[in-house]
Amino acid sequence: MEQVSKPTNEMLLTGSEVLLRCLLMEGTDCVFGYPGGNVLYIYDAMVDNPDFKHILTRHEQGAIHAADGYARSTGKVGVCIATSGPGATNLVTGIATAYMDSVPLVIITGNVSTTVMGTDAFQEADIVSMTMPITKHNYSVRDVHDLPRIVHEAFHIANTGRKGPVLIDIPKDVSNHKMLYEPSNQLSIRGYNAAPSADPMEIDKLLQAIAESDKPVIIAGAGVIYSDAAPQLLEFVNKTRIPVATTLLGLGGFPSGHDLWLGMPGHHGTYAANTAIQNADLILSIGSRFDDRVTMKLDGFAPHAKWIAHIDIDPAEIGKNIKTDFACVGDIKAVLEYANTKAKPSKSSSWINKMQENKSNYPLRYKDSDTEIKPQFILEMIHETTKGNAIITTDVGQHQMWTAQFYKFNYSRSLVTSGGSGTMGFGFPAAIGAQIGNPDRLVVSINGDGGMQMCAQEMAICAIHNIPVKIVVINNQVLGMVRQQQELSYESRYSQISLAGSPDFVKLAEAYGVKGLRASNKAEAYGIWQEALKTPGPVLVEFVVPTEENVYPMVLGGTTLDQMILGDFD
């Protein structure tokens, strides 16, 4: 009698083929990377996998920043690949950037074969040890049979709890070893508690303090956005009537048009936000970690607060910088959903009136010009023309702060910027990732002339793939934020800040096949920007602005939030 073989889903595949199938199972729709010798088996497997989409960046740092921008703007896990040695080490800045801002990434690096590990082989680097302090978790794969489990664990760890980057290091021989592969995404990670449940009694105590508070303030951070809790925060604020300040990474988590929004607090925060914190009797941090750019001088922070409360998914943040009276550890969305079932108004009517008076009397201002283009005007113009509906990415520097101040964010995941690490070169590659992840959205990348030169080579992939990012270069011919600090804190002793000799950005864009435009005065600015918006595909727009323009308000290091410099309006 003839035997009939049983049908099976198992297939004999190489580690590289298994890796690609696992990434597709996790919903990965694009990977950013740069090949090299020790990941060539992985890249060879892509040839026979038409479902796998890969974008070849022009630098590994461009790859990881693009994956980061993809993740921040979509809420999905960003993925990048690089080879061993210099390929892997070129990712380190981007890994640290994502780690500081709790961005979910899976980073895949190649390594030398297991047979030569530890011999200082060509392009060998112990990337696992190097990145331990800046990853949520990392893996070194020594057995191909572990690879499916590791990939699925990596995605789960990266995108649950306090999110963050996870690295998978795959030796070259392991990527070519074969195994019987059967699709599975079962998870069992011993000791990993992604999201602890908040104690309802602690939330009840917080709600009682709110009901007794006369001068409460909420500081809302990126955790609100990462938890998809913006609707719950809005409901909570409407019920409790507490004014809200949103941190740099929290912008968009609470609508800027709301009557209780105070603006951004901290180093370049608004008068209304900083004054509210310094005079509040209750401070409630929701998904914000009381970082030094928000608190400034710690022993002068919120001196009149009777209660400090903190809602955060990471217990390590509770009490780390500021002594906390009420600690609600858990997913912010879940905590607010429970709180909204019991929330009552605070006694904040006169307090709200005072805050609104401060907003009216001390708005963000600048001295406009008819002959020069002021950078603040550019951001107001971009907001007006996009109606606040664009995804905005920024690099790091003065333009980043002007964007935070003068572009009004009303939606979560509409601002992509490097906060904790302050990484120059981040903004433009991040915009590419954001555009790949949001193909139907307008993405505007706002850069300084310094940061743009750290990533300009990525214009090549915008041209090749017709990625329609609108690239703004605010060109003040100087390292602007460094110049401002040297002016105010170093008695105008300027050192190594001139960017004279920078390229003609319009010609540079055209060299890559990207349309380039320039405005040198206010009369040109609006028309040039309208042309950029109407042009299909990528466009670079350079705005030439004054070198001496500063970002105000500003709180100098070592001073308290109520010691703001308001600039020409002091």
Coordinates of C-alpha atoms in Angstrom, one line a residue:
M1 CA 0.0 0.0 0.0
E2 CA 1.4 3.4 -1.0
Q3 CA 2.1 5.7 1.9
V4 CA 0.8 9.3 1.6
S5 CA 3.0 11.9 3.1
K6 CA 1.3 14.3 5.5
P7 CA 1.1 18.0 4.4
T8 CA 3.5 20.2 6.4
N9 CA 4.3 23.9 6.6
E10 CA 7.9 23.2 7.4
M11 CA 10.5 24.3 4.9
L12 CA 14.3 23.9 4.8
L13 CA 15.5 27.6 4.8
T14 CA 18.7 29.5 5.5
G15 CA 18.9 31.8 8.5
S16 CA 18.7 34.7 6.1
E17 CA 15.5 33.4 4.5
V18 CA 14.0 32.8 8.0
L19 CA 14.9 36.3 9.1
L20 CA 13.1 37.9 6.1
R21 CA 10.0 35.7 6.6
C22 CA 9.9 36.6 10.3
L23 CA 10.1 40.3 9.5
L24 CA 7.2 40.0 7.1
M25 CA 5.2 38.1 9.7
E26 CA 5.8 41.0 12.1
G27 CA 4.2 43.4 9.5
T28 CA 7.4 45.0 8.4
D29 CA 6.7 46.9 5.2
C30 CA 10.0 48.6 4.7
V31 CA 13.6 48.1 6.0
F32 CA 16.3 50.7 5.7
G33 CA 19.9 49.5 5.4
Y34 CA 23.3 49.3 3.8
P35 CA 25.0 46.0 2.8
G36 CA 28.5 44.7 3.5
G37 CA 30.3 41.5 3.6
N38 CA 28.9 39.9 6.7
V39 CA 25.2 40.5 5.8
L40 CA 25.5 39.4 2.1
Y41 CA 23.6 36.2 2.7
I42 CA 20.7 38.3 4.1
Y43 CA 20.8 40.6 1.1
D44 CA 21.1 37.7 -1.3
A45 CA 17.9 36.3 0.2
M46 CA 16.1 39.6 -0.7
V47 CA 16.6 38.8 -4.4
D48 CA 14.2 35.9 -4.2
N49 CA 11.7 37.6 -1.9
P50 CA 9.6 40.1 -3.9
D51 CA 7.4 40.9 -0.8
F52 CA 10.4 42.3 1.0
K53 CA 10.9 46.1 0.6
H54 CA 14.3 47.6 1.3
I55 CA 15.5 51.2 0.9
L56 CA 19.3 51.6 0.3
T57 CA 20.3 54.7 2.2
R58 CA 23.6 56.4 1.6
H59 CA 24.9 56.1 5.1
E60 CA 24.1 53.7 8.0
Q61 CA 23.2 56.7 10.2
G62 CA 20.7 57.7 7.5
A63 CA 19.2 54.2 7.7
I64 CA 18.6 54.2 11.4
H65 CA 17.3 57.7 11.5
A66 CA 14.9 56.8 8.7
A67 CA 13.7 53.8 10.7
D68 CA 13.3 56.0 13.7
G69 CA 11.2 58.6 11.8
Y70 CA 9.1 55.7 10.4
A71 CA 8.5 54.4 14.0
R72 CA 7.7 57.8 15.6
S73 CA 5.2 58.8 12.9
T74 CA 3.4 55.4 12.6
G75 CA 3.6 53.8 16.0
K76 CA 5.0 50.7 14.3
V77 CA 8.5 49.2 14.8
G78 CA 11.2 50.6 12.6
V79 CA 13.7 48.2 11.2
C80 CA 17.2 48.7 9.8
I81 CA 20.1 46.5 8.8
A82 CA 23.9 47.1 8.6
T83 CA 27.0 45.0 8.3
S84 CA 29.6 44.3 11.0
G85 CA 32.3 46.6 12.2
P86 CA 32.0 50.1 10.9
G87 CA 28.5 49.4 9.6
A88 CA 27.3 48.5 13.0
T89 CA 29.2 51.2 14.8
N90 CA 27.8 53.8 12.4
L91 CA 24.4 52.9 13.9
V92 CA 25.3 53.7 17.5
T93 CA 24.3 57.4 17.5
G94 CA 20.9 56.5 16.0
I95 CA 20.4 53.7 18.6
A96 CA 21.2 56.2 21.4
T97 CA 18.8 58.7 19.9
A98 CA 16.0 56.1 19.8
Y99 CA 16.8 54.9 23.3
M100 CA 16.7 58.3 24.9
D101 CA 13.3 59.0 23.3
S102 CA 11.8 55.5 23.8
V103 CA 11.3 54.7 20.1
P104 CA 10.6 51.1 19.1
L105 CA 13.3 49.8 16.7
V106 CA 14.7 46.4 15.7
I107 CA 18.3 46.8 14.6
I108 CA 19.9 43.9 12.7
T109 CA 23.6 43.8 12.4
G110 CA 25.9 41.2 10.8
N111 CA 29.0 39.9 12.4
V112 CA 32.0 37.8 11.5
S113 CA 31.5 34.0 11.5
T114 CA 31.4 32.3 14.9
T115 CA 34.6 30.4 14.0
V116 CA 36.7 33.6 14.0
M117 CA 34.9 35.6 16.7
G118 CA 37.4 37.0 19.2
T119 CA 40.3 36.9 16.8
D120 CA 40.1 40.6 15.7
A121 CA 38.9 39.4 12.3
F122 CA 38.3 41.8 9.4
Q123 CA 35.4 44.1 10.4
E124 CA 34.8 42.4 13.7
A125 CA 33.2 44.6 16.4
D126 CA 31.5 43.5 19.6
I127 CA 28.4 45.6 18.9
V128 CA 26.4 43.7 21.5
S129 CA 28.6 44.9 24.3
M130 CA 28.9 48.4 22.8
T131 CA 25.1 48.9 22.7
M132 CA 24.1 47.3 26.0
P133 CA 23.7 50.7 27.7
I134 CA 21.6 52.1 24.9
T135 CA 19.3 49.3 24.0
K136 CA 16.2 47.9 25.8
H137 CA 17.6 44.5 25.0
N138 CA 19.9 42.8 22.6
Y139 CA 20.7 39.4 21.2
S140 CA 23.7 37.6 19.7
V141 CA 22.4 34.7 17.6
R142 CA 24.6 31.6 17.8
D143 CA 22.2 28.9 16.7
V144 CA 20.0 29.4 13.7
H145 CA 17.1 27.5 15.4
D146 CA 16.9 30.4 17.9
L147 CA 16.4 33.0 15.2
P148 CA 12.5 32.9 14.8
R149 CA 12.0 33.1 18.5
I150 CA 14.5 36.0 18.8
V151 CA 13.0 38.0 16.1
H152 CA 9.5 37.7 17.5
E153 CA 10.7 38.5 21.0
A154 CA 12.6 41.5 19.7
F155 CA 9.5 43.1 18.2
H156 CA 7.5 42.4 21.3
I157 CA 10.0 43.9 23.6
A158 CA 10.7 46.9 21.4
N159 CA 7.0 47.9 21.1
T160 CA 5.6 47.1 24.5
G161 CA 6.0 48.7 28.0
R162 CA 8.4 51.6 27.8
K163 CA 9.4 51.2 24.1
G164 CA 12.9 51.2 22.8
P165 CA 15.5 49.8 20.4
V166 CA 16.4 46.1 20.4
L167 CA 19.5 44.8 18.6
I168 CA 19.9 41.4 16.9
D169 CA 23.5 40.5 16.0
I170 CA 23.8 37.6 13.5
P171 CA 27.1 36.1 12.6
K172 CA 27.7 35.4 8.9
D173 CA 27.7 31.6 9.2
V174 CA 24.5 31.6 11.2
S175 CA 22.8 33.6 8.5
N176 CA 23.6 30.8 6.0
H177 CA 22.9 27.7 8.3
K178 CA 19.8 25.9 7.3
M179 CA 16.8 24.8 9.5
L180 CA 13.4 23.4 9.1
Y181 CA 11.2 26.5 9.4
E182 CA 7.6 26.5 10.6
P183 CA 5.9 29.8 11.0
S184 CA 5.2 30.6 14.6
N185 CA 5.0 33.8 16.6
Q186 CA 4.3 32.3 20.1
L187 CA 5.9 34.3 22.9
S188 CA 7.0 33.3 26.3
I189 CA 9.6 35.7 27.8
R190 CA 10.4 34.8 31.3
G191 CA 10.5 37.8 33.7
Y192 CA 9.4 40.4 31.2
N193 CA 6.4 42.4 32.5
A194 CA 5.6 44.8 29.7
A195 CA 3.0 47.0 31.4
P196 CA 2.4 46.9 35.1
S197 CA -1.2 47.6 36.2
A198 CA -1.6 50.9 38.1
D199 CA -3.0 50.7 41.6
P200 CA -6.5 52.1 41.6
M201 CA -6.1 53.3 45.2
E202 CA -3.2 55.5 44.1
I203 CA -5.2 57.0 41.3
D204 CA -8.0 57.7 43.7
K205 CA -5.6 59.5 46.0
L206 CA -4.4 61.6 43.1
L207 CA -8.0 62.4 42.1
Q208 CA -8.8 63.6 45.6
A209 CA -5.7 65.9 45.6
I210 CA -6.9 67.3 42.3
A211 CA -10.3 68.0 43.7
E212 CA -8.7 69.9 46.5
S213 CA -6.2 71.8 44.3
D214 CA -6.5 75.5 43.5
K215 CA -3.6 75.8 41.1
P216 CA -2.9 72.5 39.3
V217 CA -0.8 72.0 36.1
I218 CA -0.3 69.0 33.9
I219 CA 3.0 68.4 32.2
A220 CA 2.2 66.0 29.3
G221 CA 5.1 64.2 27.5
A222 CA 5.8 61.7 24.8
G223 CA 4.2 58.9 26.9
V224 CA 0.8 60.3 26.1
I225 CA 1.5 59.9 22.3
Y226 CA 3.2 56.5 22.6
S227 CA 0.3 55.2 24.6
D228 CA -2.2 56.6 22.0
A229 CA -3.8 58.3 25.0
A230 CA -4.5 61.8 23.5
P231 CA -8.3 61.3 23.5
Q232 CA -8.2 60.2 27.2
L233 CA -6.0 63.1 28.2
L234 CA -8.4 65.6 26.5
E235 CA -11.3 64.0 28.3
F236 CA -9.4 64.1 31.6
V237 CA -8.5 67.8 31.2
N238 CA -12.1 68.8 30.3
K239 CA -13.3 67.0 33.4
T240 CA -10.7 68.3 35.8
R241 CA -10.1 71.7 34.3
I242 CA -6.4 71.6 34.7
P243 CA -4.1 73.7 32.4
V244 CA -1.7 71.7 30.3
A245 CA 1.9 72.3 29.2
T246 CA 3.3 69.9 26.6
T247 CA 7.0 69.0 26.4
L248 CA 8.9 69.1 23.2
L249 CA 8.2 65.4 22.5
G250 CA 4.7 65.7 23.9
L251 CA 3.6 68.4 21.3
G252 CA 0.5 67.2 19.5
G253 CA -0.6 65.0 22.4
F254 CA -2.9 67.8 23.5
P255 CA -4.5 70.2 21.0
S256 CA -2.7 73.5 20.9
G257 CA -6.0 75.3 20.1
H258 CA -7.5 74.3 23.5
D259 CA -8.2 77.1 25.9
L260 CA -6.2 75.3 28.7
W261 CA -3.1 74.7 26.6
L262 CA -0.2 76.8 28.0
G263 CA 2.5 75.9 25.4
M264 CA 5.9 74.2 25.9
P265 CA 7.6 74.4 29.3
G266 CA 11.3 74.5 30.1
H267 CA 14.5 75.9 28.5
H268 CA 12.7 77.6 25.7
G269 CA 9.2 77.3 27.1
T270 CA 6.5 79.9 27.1
Y271 CA 6.0 82.5 29.8
A272 CA 2.6 81.0 30.6
A273 CA 3.8 77.4 31.0
N274 CA 6.9 78.2 33.1
T275 CA 5.1 80.7 35.3
A276 CA 2.3 78.1 35.9
I277 CA 4.8 75.5 37.0
Q278 CA 6.5 77.8 39.3
N279 CA 3.3 78.9 41.0
A280 CA 1.3 75.6 41.0
D281 CA 0.2 73.8 44.1
L282 CA -0.1 70.5 42.2
I283 CA 2.1 69.3 39.4
L284 CA 0.9 66.2 37.5
S285 CA 3.4 64.7 35.0
I286 CA 1.8 62.4 32.5
G287 CA 4.3 60.5 30.4
S288 CA 7.0 63.1 31.0
R289 CA 10.2 62.2 32.9
F290 CA 11.0 65.6 34.5
D291 CA 14.1 65.9 32.3
D292 CA 16.6 68.7 32.9
R293 CA 15.4 70.7 29.9
V294 CA 11.9 70.9 31.5
T295 CA 12.9 71.4 35.2
M296 CA 16.1 73.5 34.7
K297 CA 17.5 74.2 38.2
L298 CA 16.1 71.3 40.2
D299 CA 16.1 72.9 43.7
G300 CA 14.1 75.8 42.3
F301 CA 11.5 73.7 40.4
A302 CA 7.9 74.2 41.3
P303 CA 8.6 75.7 44.8
H304 CA 5.0 76.2 45.8
A305 CA 3.8 72.7 44.8
K306 CA 2.2 70.8 47.8
W307 CA 1.9 67.7 45.6
I308 CA 3.9 66.2 42.8
A309 CA 2.2 63.4 40.9
H310 CA 3.6 61.2 38.2
I311 CA 1.9 58.8 35.8
D312 CA 4.4 56.7 33.8
I313 CA 4.8 53.2 32.5
D314 CA 8.4 52.9 33.7
P315 CA 8.8 52.7 37.5
A316 CA 12.4 53.7 37.2
E317 CA 11.3 57.2 36.3
I318 CA 9.2 57.7 39.4
G319 CA 11.1 59.9 41.9
K320 CA 14.3 59.7 39.8
N321 CA 14.6 63.5 39.4
I322 CA 11.7 65.0 41.5
K323 CA 10.3 63.6 44.7
T324 CA 6.9 62.2 44.0
D325 CA 3.8 62.2 46.3
F326 CA 1.5 60.2 44.1
A327 CA 2.9 57.5 41.8
C328 CA 0.7 55.8 39.2
V329 CA 2.8 53.2 37.4
G330 CA 1.1 51.8 34.4
D331 CA 0.0 52.3 30.8
I332 CA -1.1 56.0 30.5
K333 CA -4.1 55.2 28.4
A334 CA -5.4 52.6 31.0
V335 CA -4.7 55.0 33.9
L336 CA -6.6 57.9 32.3
E337 CA -9.5 55.6 31.3
Y338 CA -9.9 54.7 35.0
A339 CA -9.4 58.2 36.2
N340 CA -12.0 59.5 33.8
T341 CA -14.7 57.4 35.4
K342 CA -14.2 59.3 38.7
A343 CA -12.6 62.6 37.8
K344 CA -14.1 65.8 39.2
P345 CA -13.2 69.5 38.6
S346 CA -10.4 71.1 40.5
K347 CA -11.0 74.5 42.2
S348 CA -9.1 76.2 39.4
S349 CA -11.4 78.9 38.0
S350 CA -9.4 81.9 39.2
W351 CA -6.2 80.1 38.4
I352 CA -7.3 79.5 34.8
N353 CA -8.2 83.1 34.4
K354 CA -4.7 84.1 35.5
M355 CA -3.1 81.6 33.1
Q356 CA -5.1 82.9 30.2
E357 CA -4.2 86.4 31.2
N358 CA -0.5 85.4 31.1
K359 CA -1.0 83.8 27.6
S360 CA -2.6 87.0 26.4
N361 CA 0.0 89.4 27.9
Y362 CA 3.1 87.4 27.2
P363 CA 2.6 85.6 23.9
L364 CA 5.5 84.3 21.8
R365 CA 6.7 87.3 19.8
Y366 CA 9.5 88.4 17.5
K367 CA 10.4 91.5 15.6
D368 CA 9.2 91.0 12.1
S369 CA 10.9 92.5 9.0
D370 CA 9.9 93.4 5.5
T371 CA 13.4 93.2 4.2
E372 CA 14.7 90.1 5.9
I373 CA 13.1 86.6 6.4
K374 CA 12.7 86.0 10.1
P375 CA 12.8 82.2 10.9
Q376 CA 9.7 82.5 13.1
F377 CA 7.8 83.9 10.1
I378 CA 8.8 80.9 8.1
L379 CA 7.3 78.5 10.7
E380 CA 4.1 80.6 10.9
M381 CA 3.9 80.5 7.1
I382 CA 4.4 76.7 7.0
H383 CA 1.7 76.2 9.7
E384 CA -0.7 78.5 7.8
T385 CA -0.3 76.8 4.5
T386 CA -0.4 73.3 5.8
K387 CA -3.2 74.1 8.3
G388 CA -1.3 72.1 10.9
N389 CA -2.0 68.9 9.2
A390 CA 1.5 68.0 8.0
I391 CA 4.0 65.7 9.6
I392 CA 6.9 67.9 10.7
T393 CA 10.4 66.6 11.3
T394 CA 13.2 68.7 12.6
D395 CA 16.9 68.5 13.0
V396 CA 18.4 70.0 16.2
G397 CA 19.2 73.6 16.9
Q398 CA 17.4 77.0 16.9
H399 CA 15.1 75.9 14.0
Q400 CA 13.9 73.0 16.2
M401 CA 12.9 75.4 19.0
W402 CA 11.2 77.8 16.6
T403 CA 9.3 74.9 15.1
A404 CA 8.1 73.9 18.6
Q405 CA 7.1 77.4 19.4
F406 CA 5.5 78.7 16.2
Y407 CA 4.1 75.6 14.4
K408 CA 0.9 74.6 16.2
F409 CA 0.5 70.8 16.7
N410 CA -2.9 69.4 17.2
Y411 CA -2.4 65.7 16.4
S412 CA -0.3 62.9 17.9
R413 CA 2.7 61.8 15.8
S414 CA 2.8 65.0 13.8
L415 CA 6.2 66.1 15.2
V416 CA 9.3 63.9 14.8
T417 CA 12.3 65.3 16.5
S418 CA 15.3 64.2 18.6
G419 CA 14.7 65.2 22.2
G420 CA 16.9 63.5 24.8
S421 CA 19.9 63.0 22.6
G422 CA 19.7 66.2 20.5
T423 CA 21.1 64.5 17.4
M424 CA 22.2 66.7 14.5
G425 CA 21.7 65.0 11.2
F426 CA 18.5 63.3 12.4
G427 CA 15.8 65.5 10.8
F428 CA 16.0 64.8 7.1
P429 CA 16.5 61.0 7.2
A430 CA 13.7 60.8 9.7
A431 CA 11.5 62.6 7.3
I432 CA 12.2 60.0 4.6
G433 CA 11.1 57.3 7.1
A434 CA 8.0 59.3 8.0
Q435 CA 7.1 59.7 4.4
I436 CA 7.5 55.9 3.7
G437 CA 5.3 55.2 6.6
N438 CA 2.7 57.8 5.7
P439 CA 2.6 57.9 1.9
D440 CA -0.6 60.0 1.8
R441 CA 0.6 62.7 4.2
L442 CA 2.5 65.9 3.6
V443 CA 5.9 65.6 5.3
V444 CA 8.0 68.7 5.8
S445 CA 11.6 68.4 7.0
I446 CA 12.9 71.5 8.7
N447 CA 16.7 71.8 9.0
G448 CA 19.5 74.2 9.8
D449 CA 22.4 74.6 7.5
G450 CA 24.6 72.7 9.9
G451 CA 22.5 69.6 10.4
M452 CA 21.5 69.4 6.7
Q453 CA 25.2 68.9 5.8
M454 CA 25.3 65.8 8.1
C455 CA 22.7 64.0 6.0
A456 CA 22.4 65.7 2.6
Q457 CA 23.5 62.6 0.8
E458 CA 20.1 61.0 1.5
M459 CA 18.6 63.3 -1.1
A460 CA 19.7 60.6 -3.6
I461 CA 17.0 58.2 -2.4
C462 CA 14.4 60.9 -2.4
A463 CA 15.2 61.5 -6.1
I464 CA 15.5 57.8 -7.0
H465 CA 12.2 56.7 -5.3
N466 CA 10.4 60.0 -5.8
I467 CA 9.9 60.4 -2.0
P468 CA 8.0 63.7 -1.9
V469 CA 9.5 65.2 1.3
K470 CA 9.5 69.0 1.3
I471 CA 13.0 69.9 2.6
V472 CA 13.3 73.3 4.3
V473 CA 16.8 74.6 5.1
I474 CA 16.8 77.7 7.4
N475 CA 20.2 79.1 6.5
N476 CA 21.7 81.5 9.0
Q477 CA 25.3 80.7 8.0
V478 CA 26.2 79.7 11.6
L479 CA 25.8 77.1 14.3
G480 CA 22.9 79.1 15.6
M481 CA 22.2 77.5 19.0
V482 CA 25.9 77.4 19.9
R483 CA 26.3 81.0 18.8
Q484 CA 23.3 82.0 21.0
Q485 CA 24.8 80.3 24.0
Q486 CA 28.2 81.8 23.5
E487 CA 26.5 85.3 23.2
L488 CA 24.5 84.9 26.4
S489 CA 26.7 82.7 28.6
Y490 CA 30.2 83.3 27.3
E491 CA 30.2 87.1 26.9
S492 CA 29.9 86.9 23.1
R493 CA 33.3 85.1 22.8
Y494 CA 32.4 83.3 19.6
S495 CA 34.4 80.2 18.9
Q496 CA 34.2 77.9 15.8
I497 CA 30.6 78.6 14.8
S498 CA 30.9 80.0 11.3
L499 CA 29.5 77.8 8.5
A500 CA 31.1 79.9 5.8
G501 CA 32.0 77.7 2.9
S502 CA 28.8 75.7 3.0
P503 CA 27.5 74.5 -0.3
D504 CA 24.9 76.2 -2.4
F505 CA 22.0 74.1 -1.2
V506 CA 20.0 74.7 -4.3
K507 CA 22.8 73.5 -6.6
L508 CA 23.4 70.6 -4.2
A509 CA 19.8 69.5 -4.4
E510 CA 19.8 69.8 -8.2
A511 CA 23.0 67.6 -8.3
Y512 CA 21.0 64.9 -6.6
G513 CA 18.1 65.3 -9.0
V514 CA 15.9 67.2 -6.5
K515 CA 14.3 70.5 -7.3
G516 CA 15.9 73.4 -5.4
L517 CA 14.4 76.8 -4.6
R518 CA 15.7 79.8 -2.6
A519 CA 14.1 82.8 -0.9
S520 CA 16.3 85.7 0.3
N521 CA 13.6 88.2 1.3
K522 CA 10.1 88.1 2.7
A523 CA 8.6 89.1 -0.7
E524 CA 10.0 85.9 -2.2
A525 CA 9.3 83.5 0.7
Y526 CA 5.5 82.9 0.3
G527 CA 5.6 82.4 -3.5
I528 CA 8.6 80.1 -3.3
W529 CA 7.0 78.0 -0.6
Q530 CA 3.7 77.7 -2.6
E531 CA 5.7 76.5 -5.6
A532 CA 7.3 73.8 -3.4
L533 CA 3.9 72.6 -2.2
K534 CA 2.5 72.4 -5.7
T535 CA 5.5 70.5 -7.1
P536 CA 5.1 66.7 -7.1
G537 CA 8.0 64.9 -5.6
P538 CA 10.8 66.1 -3.4
V539 CA 11.8 69.8 -3.2
L540 CA 14.5 71.6 -1.2
V541 CA 13.7 75.2 -0.2
E542 CA 16.4 77.3 1.3
F543 CA 15.4 80.4 3.3
V544 CA 18.3 82.8 4.0
V545 CA 17.8 84.3 7.5
P546 CA 19.7 86.7 9.8
T547 CA 22.7 85.2 11.6
E548 CA 22.0 87.1 14.9
E549 CA 18.4 86.0 15.5
N550 CA 17.9 84.3 18.9
V551 CA 15.3 81.9 20.3
Y552 CA 13.3 83.5 23.1
P553 CA 12.1 82.9 25.8
M554 CA 15.2 81.2 27.2
V555 CA 16.1 80.0 30.7
L556 CA 19.8 79.9 31.1
G557 CA 21.5 76.8 32.7
G558 CA 21.7 77.0 36.5
T559 CA 18.6 79.2 36.8
T560 CA 15.0 78.5 37.5
L561 CA 12.0 78.6 35.2
D562 CA 10.8 82.0 36.5
Q563 CA 14.1 83.6 35.5
M564 CA 13.2 83.7 31.8
I565 CA 14.9 85.9 29.3
L566 CA 12.2 87.2 27.1
G567 CA 14.6 88.9 24.6
D568 CA 13.7 92.3 23.2
F569 CA 10.4 92.1 25.0
D570 CA 11.8 91.9 28.6

